[in-house]
Amino acid sequence: MADATTATLKINDSEYELPVLRPTEGPDVLDIRKLYGQADVFTYDPGFTSTASCDSTITFIDGDKGELWYRGYPIEQLAAKSHYLEVCYLLLYGNLPNAEQMEDFERRVTRHTMVHEQMHNFFRGFRRDAHPMATMVAVVGAMSAFYHDSTDINDPWQREVASIRLIAKVPTIAAMAYKYSIGQPFVYPQNELDYASNFLHMCFSVPAEKYVVDPALARAMDRIFTLHADHEQNASTSTVRLAGSSGANPFACIAAGIACLWGPAHGGANQAALEMLREIGTVDRIPEYIAKAKDKSDPFKLMGFGHRVYKNFDPRAKVMKESADEVLDLLGIHNNPTLQVAKELEKIALEDEYFVEKKLYPNVDFYSGIILEAMGFPTSMFTPIFALSRTVGWIAQWKEMIADPQAKIGRPRQLYVGEGKRDYIDVAAR
Ligand code: ACO
């Protein structure tokens, strides 16, 4: 099949020709769109382990080599040389901006950082101890109740305005969710600050005293945003696409993405990974946890390890690890017990036969929690920070889908294994 343009499928005595689609990179893709109509069979792939759900020009991952590109640019180069808003432009519009385009984009995002004042009342309805992700799902979804002039998905201008609004306001919403949870007043955005500094300022400043953002911490924050900006058709992005395929408005779709990201198998892993490292506590307890992770009868998994696509080092984890060292150095945090456990756990797991054989490497979430904790964020803010970083990826993927004339409502089929048809029985006779 390697050089063929079609593949032949034989079912009983009938043969079916399936077109073979050629990607720019990555494995060939069998086009089965007409298979049901021709052969009256479905394909079966729970968890989409072998199924391409769309074509896309945005992000490419080579899981075996451990490579990640945004619009063709390797993540390592973007993390070292670019900055988050430039990466947002790249993901949204396909190319790096020139100086004028960058300035215009930054101005547009910056002009939208405040949220509707009435949204403040919305926050006050939540319990103080609500998880910031619970608040974010609700408040981002509620944006559709405030910004009616950007919910018509058939109008490209409204789609553009909604995109800018989301990128600009999600940090404000995440910071407000945090401030509310700790009982401090909301801090308005400061538009003279860059995107990452503004977020740190909204999270950590208080009216009672001046807060000056450390530029090195802002750079580390910006890098965390960049590393999480997109990751092709992962669970939350696919959720956004599926929600959007019905024609739902962009704020509702991004809220759906945030809800999906929350799970510990996905974005919630950064919180879970740090909590696990703290629970392990000391290096001598690592073998006990490695044994638990290997035990089939124990549901425990080593959080921050393993990935559906990467069967090699997650390239984001490499950058994140360097960043963790830099940030801890900068803050004068030496001999941090959590970092010691993390480093030792990484070493042991990378040499352990079970992890080597299953190709389980540390993923991006393994190190991000250490940096965020050092910056002063509680674990409950880790996933909201992931959500704010990923908002641009969700939007870029949603926009790509909406603009595609071939896009259809997402409607998977099933392998029904329930009861055959049966007649209703009166309760007295059951
Ligand atoms: N610890 C121990 N064993 C693991 C781990 C782990 N972290 N991850 C996978 N395995 C084992 C599985 O038990 C399975 O073993 P088996 O073949 O004997 O049944 C094998 O490795 C393959 O794992 P699957 O769960 O089938 O892989 P899948 O691609 O479905 O899951 C996932 C990937 C969800 C990321 C998984 O590795 C996991 O739960 N990791 C921990 C959570 C985590 O860190 N998630 C973050 C992902 S990255 C992100 O969202 C940014």
Short mmCIF file of C-alpha atoms and ligand atoms in Angstrom, two decimals:
data_model
loop_
_atom_site.label_atom_id
_atom_site.label_comp_id
_atom_site.label_asym_id
_atom_site.label_seq_id
_atom_site.Cartn_x
_atom_site.Cartn_y
_atom_site.Cartn_z
CA MET A 1 0.00 0.00 0.00
CA ALA A 2 2.99 2.38 0.55
CA ASP A 3 2.91 3.94 -2.93
CA ALA A 4 -0.72 3.21 -3.72
CA THR A 5 -3.41 5.83 -4.07
CA THR A 6 -6.09 3.34 -3.10
CA ALA A 7 -6.29 0.43 -0.68
CA THR A 8 -8.47 -2.61 -1.27
CA LEU A 9 -10.71 -3.92 1.48
CA LYS A 10 -12.17 -7.40 1.09
CA ILE A 11 -15.36 -8.25 2.99
CA ASN A 12 -16.66 -11.77 2.23
CA ASP A 13 -16.63 -11.89 -1.59
CA SER A 14 -16.79 -8.19 -2.23
CA GLU A 15 -13.88 -5.82 -2.69
CA TYR A 16 -13.94 -2.09 -1.98
CA GLU A 17 -11.44 0.52 -3.12
CA LEU A 18 -10.59 3.01 -0.39
CA PRO A 19 -8.76 6.23 -1.40
CA VAL A 20 -5.45 6.72 0.41
CA LEU A 21 -4.94 10.37 1.39
CA ARG A 22 -1.40 11.77 1.55
CA PRO A 23 -0.59 14.22 4.37
CA THR A 24 2.30 16.74 4.24
CA GLU A 25 3.79 14.77 7.15
CA GLY A 26 2.74 11.72 9.13
CA PRO A 27 1.12 8.43 8.13
CA ASP A 28 -1.17 8.01 5.12
CA VAL A 29 -4.89 8.13 5.86
CA LEU A 30 -7.52 5.71 4.52
CA ASP A 31 -10.60 7.60 3.38
CA ILE A 32 -13.57 5.54 4.60
CA ARG A 33 -16.24 8.20 4.14
CA LYS A 34 -18.11 6.20 1.51
CA LEU A 35 -17.58 2.79 3.12
CA TYR A 36 -20.90 2.58 4.96
CA GLY A 37 -22.84 3.59 1.85
CA GLN A 38 -21.02 1.02 -0.29
CA ALA A 39 -20.47 -1.91 2.06
CA ASP A 40 -23.01 -1.35 4.87
CA VAL A 41 -20.32 -1.62 7.59
CA PHE A 42 -19.05 0.83 10.17
CA THR A 43 -15.48 1.02 11.43
CA TYR A 44 -14.80 0.60 15.17
CA ASP A 45 -12.26 2.79 16.95
CA PRO A 46 -13.18 3.78 20.54
CA GLY A 47 -10.86 6.52 21.78
CA PHE A 48 -9.95 7.41 18.16
CA THR A 49 -6.60 5.60 18.35
CA SER A 50 -6.41 5.20 14.55
CA THR A 51 -8.91 7.73 13.26
CA ALA A 52 -8.24 11.17 11.76
CA SER A 53 -11.32 13.25 12.54
CA CYS A 54 -10.48 16.15 10.20
CA ASP A 55 -7.74 17.62 8.04
CA SER A 56 -5.85 20.51 9.56
CA THR A 57 -3.00 22.90 8.71
CA ILE A 58 -2.32 24.10 12.24
CA THR A 59 -0.22 21.72 14.34
CA PHE A 60 1.83 18.62 13.62
CA ILE A 61 3.12 16.07 16.13
CA ASP A 62 5.55 13.25 15.39
CA GLY A 63 5.00 11.13 18.48
CA ASP A 64 7.84 8.70 17.73
CA LYS A 65 10.45 11.39 17.23
CA GLY A 66 9.00 13.63 19.97
CA GLU A 67 8.43 16.61 17.67
CA LEU A 68 5.80 19.33 17.82
CA TRP A 69 5.37 22.09 15.22
CA TYR A 70 2.96 25.02 15.12
CA ARG A 71 2.33 25.89 11.45
CA GLY A 72 5.63 24.14 10.63
CA TYR A 73 7.77 25.88 13.26
CA PRO A 74 9.34 23.58 15.90
CA ILE A 75 8.12 24.31 19.44
CA GLU A 76 11.69 24.59 20.75
CA GLN A 77 12.40 27.52 18.39
CA LEU A 78 9.15 29.24 19.25
CA ALA A 79 9.74 28.77 22.99
CA ALA A 80 13.25 30.24 22.70
CA LYS A 81 12.71 33.06 20.19
CA SER A 82 9.04 33.97 19.99
CA HIS A 83 6.45 35.09 22.53
CA TYR A 84 2.88 34.03 23.24
CA LEU A 85 0.97 36.72 21.34
CA GLU A 86 3.14 36.18 18.28
CA VAL A 87 2.39 32.45 18.57
CA CYS A 88 -1.33 33.29 18.84
CA TYR A 89 -1.07 35.25 15.58
CA LEU A 90 0.77 32.36 13.95
CA LEU A 91 -1.82 29.79 15.04
CA LEU A 92 -4.78 31.98 14.04
CA TYR A 93 -3.55 33.33 10.70
CA GLY A 94 -1.00 30.75 9.51
CA ASN A 95 2.20 32.83 9.31
CA LEU A 96 4.45 34.85 11.58
CA PRO A 97 3.37 38.51 11.59
CA ASN A 98 5.53 41.37 10.32
CA ALA A 99 6.14 44.23 12.78
CA GLU A 100 3.05 46.17 11.72
CA GLN A 101 0.75 43.12 11.87
CA MET A 102 2.13 42.25 15.33
CA GLU A 103 1.52 45.74 16.62
CA ASP A 104 -2.02 45.77 15.27
CA PHE A 105 -2.80 42.33 16.75
CA GLU A 106 -1.37 43.26 20.16
CA ARG A 107 -3.39 46.48 20.14
CA ARG A 108 -6.59 44.60 19.31
CA VAL A 109 -6.07 41.98 22.03
CA THR A 110 -5.05 44.57 24.60
CA ARG A 111 -8.14 46.67 23.91
CA HIS A 112 -10.40 43.74 24.87
CA THR A 113 -8.87 42.66 28.19
CA MET A 114 -11.65 44.03 30.43
CA VAL A 115 -14.80 41.97 30.97
CA HIS A 116 -18.30 43.40 31.02
CA GLU A 117 -18.74 45.00 34.46
CA GLN A 118 -21.93 43.01 35.07
CA MET A 119 -19.88 39.81 34.87
CA HIS A 120 -18.50 40.71 38.30
CA ASN A 121 -21.95 39.96 39.74
CA PHE A 122 -21.88 36.61 38.08
CA PHE A 123 -18.75 35.62 40.02
CA ARG A 124 -20.35 36.53 43.32
CA GLY A 125 -22.94 33.78 42.85
CA PHE A 126 -20.31 31.06 43.26
CA ARG A 127 -19.28 29.50 46.54
CA ARG A 128 -15.92 30.83 47.70
CA ASP A 129 -14.42 27.36 47.64
CA ALA A 130 -15.48 26.64 44.04
CA HIS A 131 -12.65 25.22 41.93
CA PRO A 132 -11.49 27.98 39.52
CA MET A 133 -12.12 25.55 36.62
CA ALA A 134 -15.79 25.27 37.66
CA THR A 135 -16.02 29.06 37.66
CA MET A 136 -14.22 29.34 34.31
CA VAL A 137 -16.47 26.83 32.54
CA ALA A 138 -19.50 28.81 33.66
CA VAL A 139 -18.18 32.34 33.08
CA VAL A 140 -16.64 31.63 29.65
CA GLY A 141 -19.94 29.97 28.62
CA ALA A 142 -21.77 33.02 29.97
CA MET A 143 -19.81 35.28 27.62
CA SER A 144 -22.41 34.35 25.00
CA ALA A 145 -24.97 36.12 27.21
CA PHE A 146 -22.87 39.31 27.18
CA TYR A 147 -21.36 39.57 23.70
CA HIS A 148 -24.30 39.00 21.37
CA ASP A 149 -22.61 40.94 18.61
CA SER A 150 -20.01 38.17 18.13
CA THR A 151 -22.06 34.97 18.23
CA ASP A 152 -23.11 34.71 14.57
CA ILE A 153 -20.74 32.02 13.35
CA ASN A 154 -21.63 32.64 9.71
CA ASP A 155 -20.20 36.15 9.80
CA PRO A 156 -16.37 36.06 9.47
CA TRP A 157 -16.07 39.44 11.18
CA GLN A 158 -18.03 38.24 14.23
CA ARG A 159 -15.89 35.10 14.35
CA GLU A 160 -12.80 37.32 14.38
CA VAL A 161 -14.15 39.59 17.13
CA ALA A 162 -15.13 36.56 19.26
CA SER A 163 -11.61 35.14 18.82
CA ILE A 164 -9.93 38.33 19.96
CA ARG A 165 -12.36 38.70 22.86
CA LEU A 166 -11.67 35.18 24.08
CA ILE A 167 -7.87 35.48 23.88
CA ALA A 168 -8.02 38.86 25.63
CA LYS A 169 -10.56 38.07 28.35
CA VAL A 170 -9.77 34.49 29.39
CA PRO A 171 -6.72 35.59 31.46
CA THR A 172 -8.90 38.22 33.17
CA ILE A 173 -11.55 35.57 33.91
CA ALA A 174 -8.96 33.06 35.21
CA ALA A 175 -7.40 35.72 37.47
CA MET A 176 -10.85 36.75 38.73
CA ALA A 177 -11.71 33.12 39.50
CA TYR A 178 -8.52 32.95 41.56
CA LYS A 179 -9.05 36.25 43.37
CA TYR A 180 -12.62 35.26 44.21
CA SER A 181 -11.49 31.91 45.63
CA ILE A 182 -9.06 33.61 48.04
CA GLY A 183 -11.39 36.46 49.01
CA GLN A 184 -9.33 39.27 47.47
CA PRO A 185 -10.70 42.07 45.29
CA PHE A 186 -10.65 41.64 41.53
CA VAL A 187 -7.75 43.44 39.84
CA TYR A 188 -8.49 45.20 36.55
CA PRO A 189 -6.15 44.55 33.62
CA GLN A 190 -3.30 47.03 33.06
CA ASN A 191 -2.94 47.54 29.35
CA GLU A 192 0.60 48.91 29.49
CA LEU A 193 1.76 45.44 30.61
CA ASP A 194 2.48 42.60 28.21
CA TYR A 195 0.09 39.62 28.15
CA ALA A 196 1.95 37.42 30.69
CA SER A 197 2.86 40.31 33.04
CA ASN A 198 -0.73 41.48 32.98
CA PHE A 199 -1.92 38.03 34.04
CA LEU A 200 0.62 37.85 36.89
CA HIS A 201 -0.40 41.35 37.96
CA MET A 202 -4.12 40.45 37.99
CA CYS A 203 -3.35 37.35 40.08
CA PHE A 204 -0.85 38.69 42.57
CA SER A 205 -1.33 42.42 43.05
CA VAL A 206 -3.57 43.85 45.78
CA PRO A 207 -4.86 47.41 46.10
CA ALA A 208 -3.00 47.88 49.39
CA GLU A 209 0.50 47.75 47.92
CA LYS A 210 2.41 48.10 44.68
CA TYR A 211 3.28 44.90 42.85
CA VAL A 212 6.07 44.95 40.31
CA VAL A 213 6.13 42.01 37.92
CA ASP A 214 9.54 40.35 37.69
CA PRO A 215 10.37 40.27 33.93
CA ALA A 216 12.09 36.88 34.26
CA LEU A 217 8.96 35.36 35.84
CA ALA A 218 6.83 36.98 33.14
CA ARG A 219 9.05 35.33 30.51
CA ALA A 220 8.64 31.94 32.22
CA MET A 221 4.86 32.49 32.35
CA ASP A 222 4.83 33.46 28.67
CA ARG A 223 6.75 30.28 27.82
CA ILE A 224 4.22 28.15 29.69
CA PHE A 225 1.47 29.80 27.62
CA THR A 226 3.42 29.15 24.39
CA LEU A 227 4.11 25.49 25.17
CA HIS A 228 0.41 24.83 25.81
CA ALA A 229 -1.02 26.92 22.96
CA ASP A 230 -2.10 24.05 20.70
CA HIS A 231 -1.73 20.29 20.39
CA GLU A 232 -3.75 19.21 17.35
CA GLN A 233 -6.80 16.94 17.85
CA ASN A 234 -6.51 16.17 21.60
CA ALA A 235 -9.63 15.50 23.71
CA SER A 236 -10.52 19.12 24.52
CA THR A 237 -9.83 20.38 20.98
CA SER A 238 -11.95 17.58 19.54
CA THR A 239 -14.65 18.56 22.04
CA VAL A 240 -14.52 22.16 20.80
CA ARG A 241 -14.74 20.97 17.19
CA LEU A 242 -17.61 18.61 17.97
CA ALA A 243 -19.54 21.30 19.87
CA GLY A 244 -18.83 23.77 17.06
CA SER A 245 -19.91 21.33 14.37
CA SER A 246 -23.54 21.80 15.44
CA GLY A 247 -23.24 25.55 14.89
CA ALA A 248 -22.99 26.43 18.61
CA ASN A 249 -21.52 29.88 19.33
CA PRO A 250 -17.76 30.17 20.02
CA PHE A 251 -18.11 31.01 23.73
CA ALA A 252 -20.20 27.87 24.30
CA CYS A 253 -17.67 25.79 22.33
CA ILE A 254 -14.66 27.07 24.31
CA ALA A 255 -16.56 26.44 27.57
CA ALA A 256 -17.04 22.82 26.38
CA GLY A 257 -13.28 22.61 25.74
CA ILE A 258 -12.53 23.90 29.24
CA ALA A 259 -14.86 21.29 30.75
CA CYS A 260 -13.07 18.49 28.89
CA LEU A 261 -9.61 19.81 29.75
CA TRP A 262 -10.41 19.62 33.46
CA GLY A 263 -10.12 15.81 33.63
CA PRO A 264 -7.00 14.33 35.27
CA ALA A 265 -6.18 12.29 32.16
CA HIS A 266 -5.87 15.59 30.23
CA GLY A 267 -5.22 19.14 31.51
CA GLY A 268 -6.04 18.24 35.10
CA ALA A 269 -2.85 16.15 35.13
CA ASN A 270 -0.66 19.15 36.08
CA GLN A 271 -2.56 19.55 39.36
CA ALA A 272 -2.65 15.79 39.87
CA ALA A 273 1.10 15.45 39.14
CA LEU A 274 2.12 18.02 41.76
CA GLU A 275 -0.26 16.54 44.32
CA MET A 276 1.23 13.12 43.61
CA LEU A 277 4.80 14.45 44.04
CA ARG A 278 3.80 16.01 47.35
CA GLU A 279 2.12 12.79 48.46
CA ILE A 280 5.26 10.81 47.65
CA GLY A 281 7.11 13.45 49.70
CA THR A 282 10.54 11.86 49.95
CA VAL A 283 12.81 10.06 47.52
CA ASP A 284 12.81 6.83 49.56
CA ARG A 285 9.05 6.38 48.95
CA ILE A 286 9.38 6.43 45.14
CA PRO A 287 9.71 2.62 44.72
CA GLU A 288 6.38 2.15 46.53
CA TYR A 289 4.65 4.44 44.00
CA ILE A 290 6.41 2.90 41.01
CA ALA A 291 5.12 -0.49 42.20
CA LYS A 292 1.59 0.90 42.54
CA ALA A 293 1.76 2.33 39.00
CA LYS A 294 2.78 -1.08 37.65
CA ASP A 295 0.14 -3.01 39.59
CA LYS A 296 -2.72 -3.90 37.22
CA SER A 297 -5.19 -4.21 40.12
CA ASP A 298 -4.38 -0.67 41.32
CA PRO A 299 -5.96 2.20 39.33
CA PHE A 300 -3.06 4.50 40.30
CA LYS A 301 -1.10 5.97 37.41
CA LEU A 302 2.06 8.01 37.54
CA MET A 303 0.59 11.44 36.81
CA GLY A 304 2.57 13.48 34.31
CA PHE A 305 3.76 10.30 32.58
CA GLY A 306 2.56 8.79 29.33
CA HIS A 307 0.85 10.28 26.33
CA ARG A 308 -1.48 9.04 23.63
CA VAL A 309 0.73 10.41 20.86
CA TYR A 310 4.25 10.81 22.24
CA LYS A 311 6.09 7.55 22.49
CA ASN A 312 9.27 9.51 23.12
CA PHE A 313 10.09 12.54 25.28
CA ASP A 314 7.36 15.18 25.08
CA PRO A 315 9.35 18.08 23.54
CA ARG A 316 7.40 20.52 25.72
CA ALA A 317 8.55 18.64 28.84
CA LYS A 318 12.21 19.22 27.86
CA VAL A 319 11.70 23.00 27.60
CA MET A 320 9.58 22.98 30.75
CA LYS A 321 12.30 21.16 32.70
CA GLU A 322 14.88 23.83 31.76
CA SER A 323 12.39 26.52 32.70
CA ALA A 324 11.76 24.87 36.08
CA ASP A 325 15.49 24.97 36.86
CA GLU A 326 15.72 28.64 35.80
CA VAL A 327 12.69 29.76 37.80
CA LEU A 328 13.74 27.94 40.98
CA ASP A 329 17.23 29.41 40.61
CA LEU A 330 15.82 32.87 40.12
CA LEU A 331 13.62 32.58 43.18
CA GLY A 332 16.49 31.16 45.20
CA ILE A 333 14.61 27.90 45.80
CA HIS A 334 17.29 25.26 46.22
CA ASN A 335 16.80 21.72 47.48
CA ASN A 336 13.09 21.96 46.84
CA PRO A 337 11.79 18.55 48.05
CA THR A 338 9.10 18.33 45.34
CA LEU A 339 11.67 18.96 42.62
CA GLN A 340 14.01 16.40 44.15
CA VAL A 341 11.25 13.79 44.14
CA ALA A 342 10.36 14.77 40.54
CA LYS A 343 13.94 14.42 39.30
CA GLU A 344 14.50 11.12 41.04
CA LEU A 345 11.13 9.75 39.92
CA GLU A 346 11.91 10.73 36.34
CA LYS A 347 15.30 8.99 36.52
CA ILE A 348 13.91 5.79 38.02
CA ALA A 349 10.91 5.63 35.67
CA LEU A 350 13.05 6.22 32.58
CA GLU A 351 15.18 3.21 33.53
CA ASP A 352 12.37 0.94 34.70
CA GLU A 353 11.52 -1.89 32.29
CA TYR A 354 7.74 -1.32 32.58
CA PHE A 355 8.00 2.35 31.58
CA VAL A 356 10.67 1.73 28.94
CA GLU A 357 8.69 -1.07 27.31
CA LYS A 358 5.45 0.95 27.25
CA LYS A 359 7.33 4.07 26.09
CA LEU A 360 6.04 6.14 28.99
CA TYR A 361 7.96 9.41 29.20
CA PRO A 362 7.32 12.54 31.29
CA ASN A 363 4.79 14.81 29.59
CA VAL A 364 4.42 18.60 29.74
CA ASP A 365 2.43 18.42 32.96
CA PHE A 366 5.20 16.76 34.92
CA TYR A 367 7.25 19.97 35.25
CA SER A 368 4.76 22.78 34.74
CA GLY A 369 3.30 22.36 38.24
CA ILE A 370 6.71 22.83 39.85
CA ILE A 371 7.19 26.17 38.07
CA LEU A 372 3.66 27.36 38.80
CA GLU A 373 3.95 26.44 42.46
CA ALA A 374 7.26 28.31 42.72
CA MET A 375 5.58 31.37 41.18
CA GLY A 376 3.01 31.28 43.95
CA PHE A 377 0.02 29.66 42.25
CA PRO A 378 -2.04 27.13 44.22
CA THR A 379 -2.55 23.76 42.50
CA SER A 380 -6.18 24.64 41.74
CA MET A 381 -4.91 27.32 39.32
CA PHE A 382 -2.74 24.98 37.26
CA THR A 383 -5.49 23.74 34.97
CA PRO A 384 -7.06 27.21 34.52
CA ILE A 385 -3.63 28.41 33.33
CA PHE A 386 -3.54 25.53 30.86
CA ALA A 387 -7.06 26.49 29.71
CA LEU A 388 -6.12 30.12 29.14
CA SER A 389 -3.03 29.08 27.16
CA ARG A 390 -4.99 26.59 25.05
CA THR A 391 -7.83 28.99 24.26
CA VAL A 392 -6.01 30.21 21.15
CA GLY A 393 -5.50 26.64 19.88
CA TRP A 394 -9.17 25.84 20.40
CA ILE A 395 -10.17 29.00 18.55
CA ALA A 396 -7.77 28.41 15.66
CA GLN A 397 -9.12 24.85 15.26
CA TRP A 398 -12.74 26.01 15.58
CA LYS A 399 -12.19 28.76 12.97
CA GLU A 400 -10.53 26.29 10.62
CA MET A 401 -13.53 23.98 10.91
CA ILE A 402 -16.16 26.68 10.44
CA ALA A 403 -14.38 28.04 7.35
CA ASP A 404 -14.16 24.56 5.78
CA PRO A 405 -16.98 24.17 3.21
CA GLN A 406 -16.82 20.37 3.66
CA ALA A 407 -17.38 20.50 7.44
CA LYS A 408 -20.34 18.45 8.68
CA ILE A 409 -21.92 17.97 12.07
CA GLY A 410 -19.83 15.44 14.05
CA ARG A 411 -21.94 12.33 14.48
CA PRO A 412 -20.08 9.10 15.37
CA ARG A 413 -21.81 5.75 14.88
CA GLN A 414 -21.75 2.84 17.33
CA LEU A 415 -21.44 -0.89 17.74
CA TYR A 416 -24.72 -1.67 19.50
CA VAL A 417 -24.37 -4.56 21.97
CA GLY A 418 -27.56 -4.04 23.99
CA GLU A 419 -30.81 -6.04 24.11
CA GLY A 420 -32.66 -7.07 20.96
CA LYS A 421 -36.16 -5.67 20.42
CA ARG A 422 -38.51 -6.72 23.25
CA ASP A 423 -42.08 -5.96 24.35
CA TYR A 424 -43.01 -3.81 27.31
CA ILE A 425 -44.19 -5.80 30.37
CA ASP A 426 -46.70 -4.35 32.84
CA VAL A 427 -45.20 -3.70 36.29
CA ALA A 428 -47.46 -6.31 37.94
CA ALA A 429 -46.09 -8.98 35.61
CA ARG A 430 -42.35 -8.23 36.14
N1 ACO B 1 1.44 5.23 34.80
C1 ACO B 1 1.42 3.88 34.73
N2 ACO B 1 1.05 3.18 33.66
C2 ACO B 1 0.65 3.87 32.58
C3 ACO B 1 0.64 5.28 32.58
C4 ACO B 1 1.06 5.96 33.73
N3 ACO B 1 1.07 7.29 33.77
N4 ACO B 1 0.19 5.73 31.38
C5 ACO B 1 -0.07 4.63 30.65
N5 ACO B 1 0.20 3.51 31.38
C6 ACO B 1 0.09 2.12 30.92
C7 ACO B 1 -1.38 1.71 30.81
O1 ACO B 1 -1.82 1.12 32.01
C8 ACO B 1 -1.35 0.75 29.66
O2 ACO B 1 -0.87 -0.49 30.13
P1 ACO B 1 -1.38 -1.88 29.44
O3 ACO B 1 -0.95 -1.79 28.01
O4 ACO B 1 -0.65 -2.93 30.23
O5 ACO B 1 -2.86 -1.88 29.61
C9 ACO B 1 -0.29 1.32 28.72
O6 ACO B 1 0.59 2.09 29.57
C10 ACO B 1 -0.86 2.21 27.63
O7 ACO B 1 -1.59 3.23 28.24
P2 ACO B 1 -3.02 3.73 27.80
O8 ACO B 1 -3.76 4.22 28.99
O9 ACO B 1 -3.67 2.71 26.91
O10 ACO B 1 -2.60 4.96 26.88
P3 ACO B 1 -3.56 6.08 26.41
O11 ACO B 1 -2.94 6.63 25.17
O12 ACO B 1 -4.96 5.64 26.36
O13 ACO B 1 -3.47 7.16 27.62
C11 ACO B 1 -2.78 8.92 28.99
C12 ACO B 1 -2.61 8.24 27.63
C13 ACO B 1 -4.26 9.19 29.31
C14 ACO B 1 -2.06 10.29 28.95
C15 ACO B 1 -2.15 8.03 30.09
O14 ACO B 1 -0.78 7.82 29.80
C16 ACO B 1 -2.33 8.62 31.50
O15 ACO B 1 -3.38 8.47 32.11
N6 ACO B 1 -1.26 9.32 32.03
C17 ACO B 1 -1.35 9.96 33.32
C18 ACO B 1 -2.15 11.24 33.21
C19 ACO B 1 -1.41 12.35 32.49
O16 ACO B 1 -0.26 12.64 32.78
N7 ACO B 1 -2.12 13.00 31.56
C20 ACO B 1 -1.58 14.15 30.81
C21 ACO B 1 -1.56 13.90 29.35
S1 ACO B 1 -0.75 15.19 28.54
C22 ACO B 1 -1.86 16.41 28.46
O17 ACO B 1 -3.06 16.28 28.47
C23 ACO B 1 -1.30 17.75 28.34
#
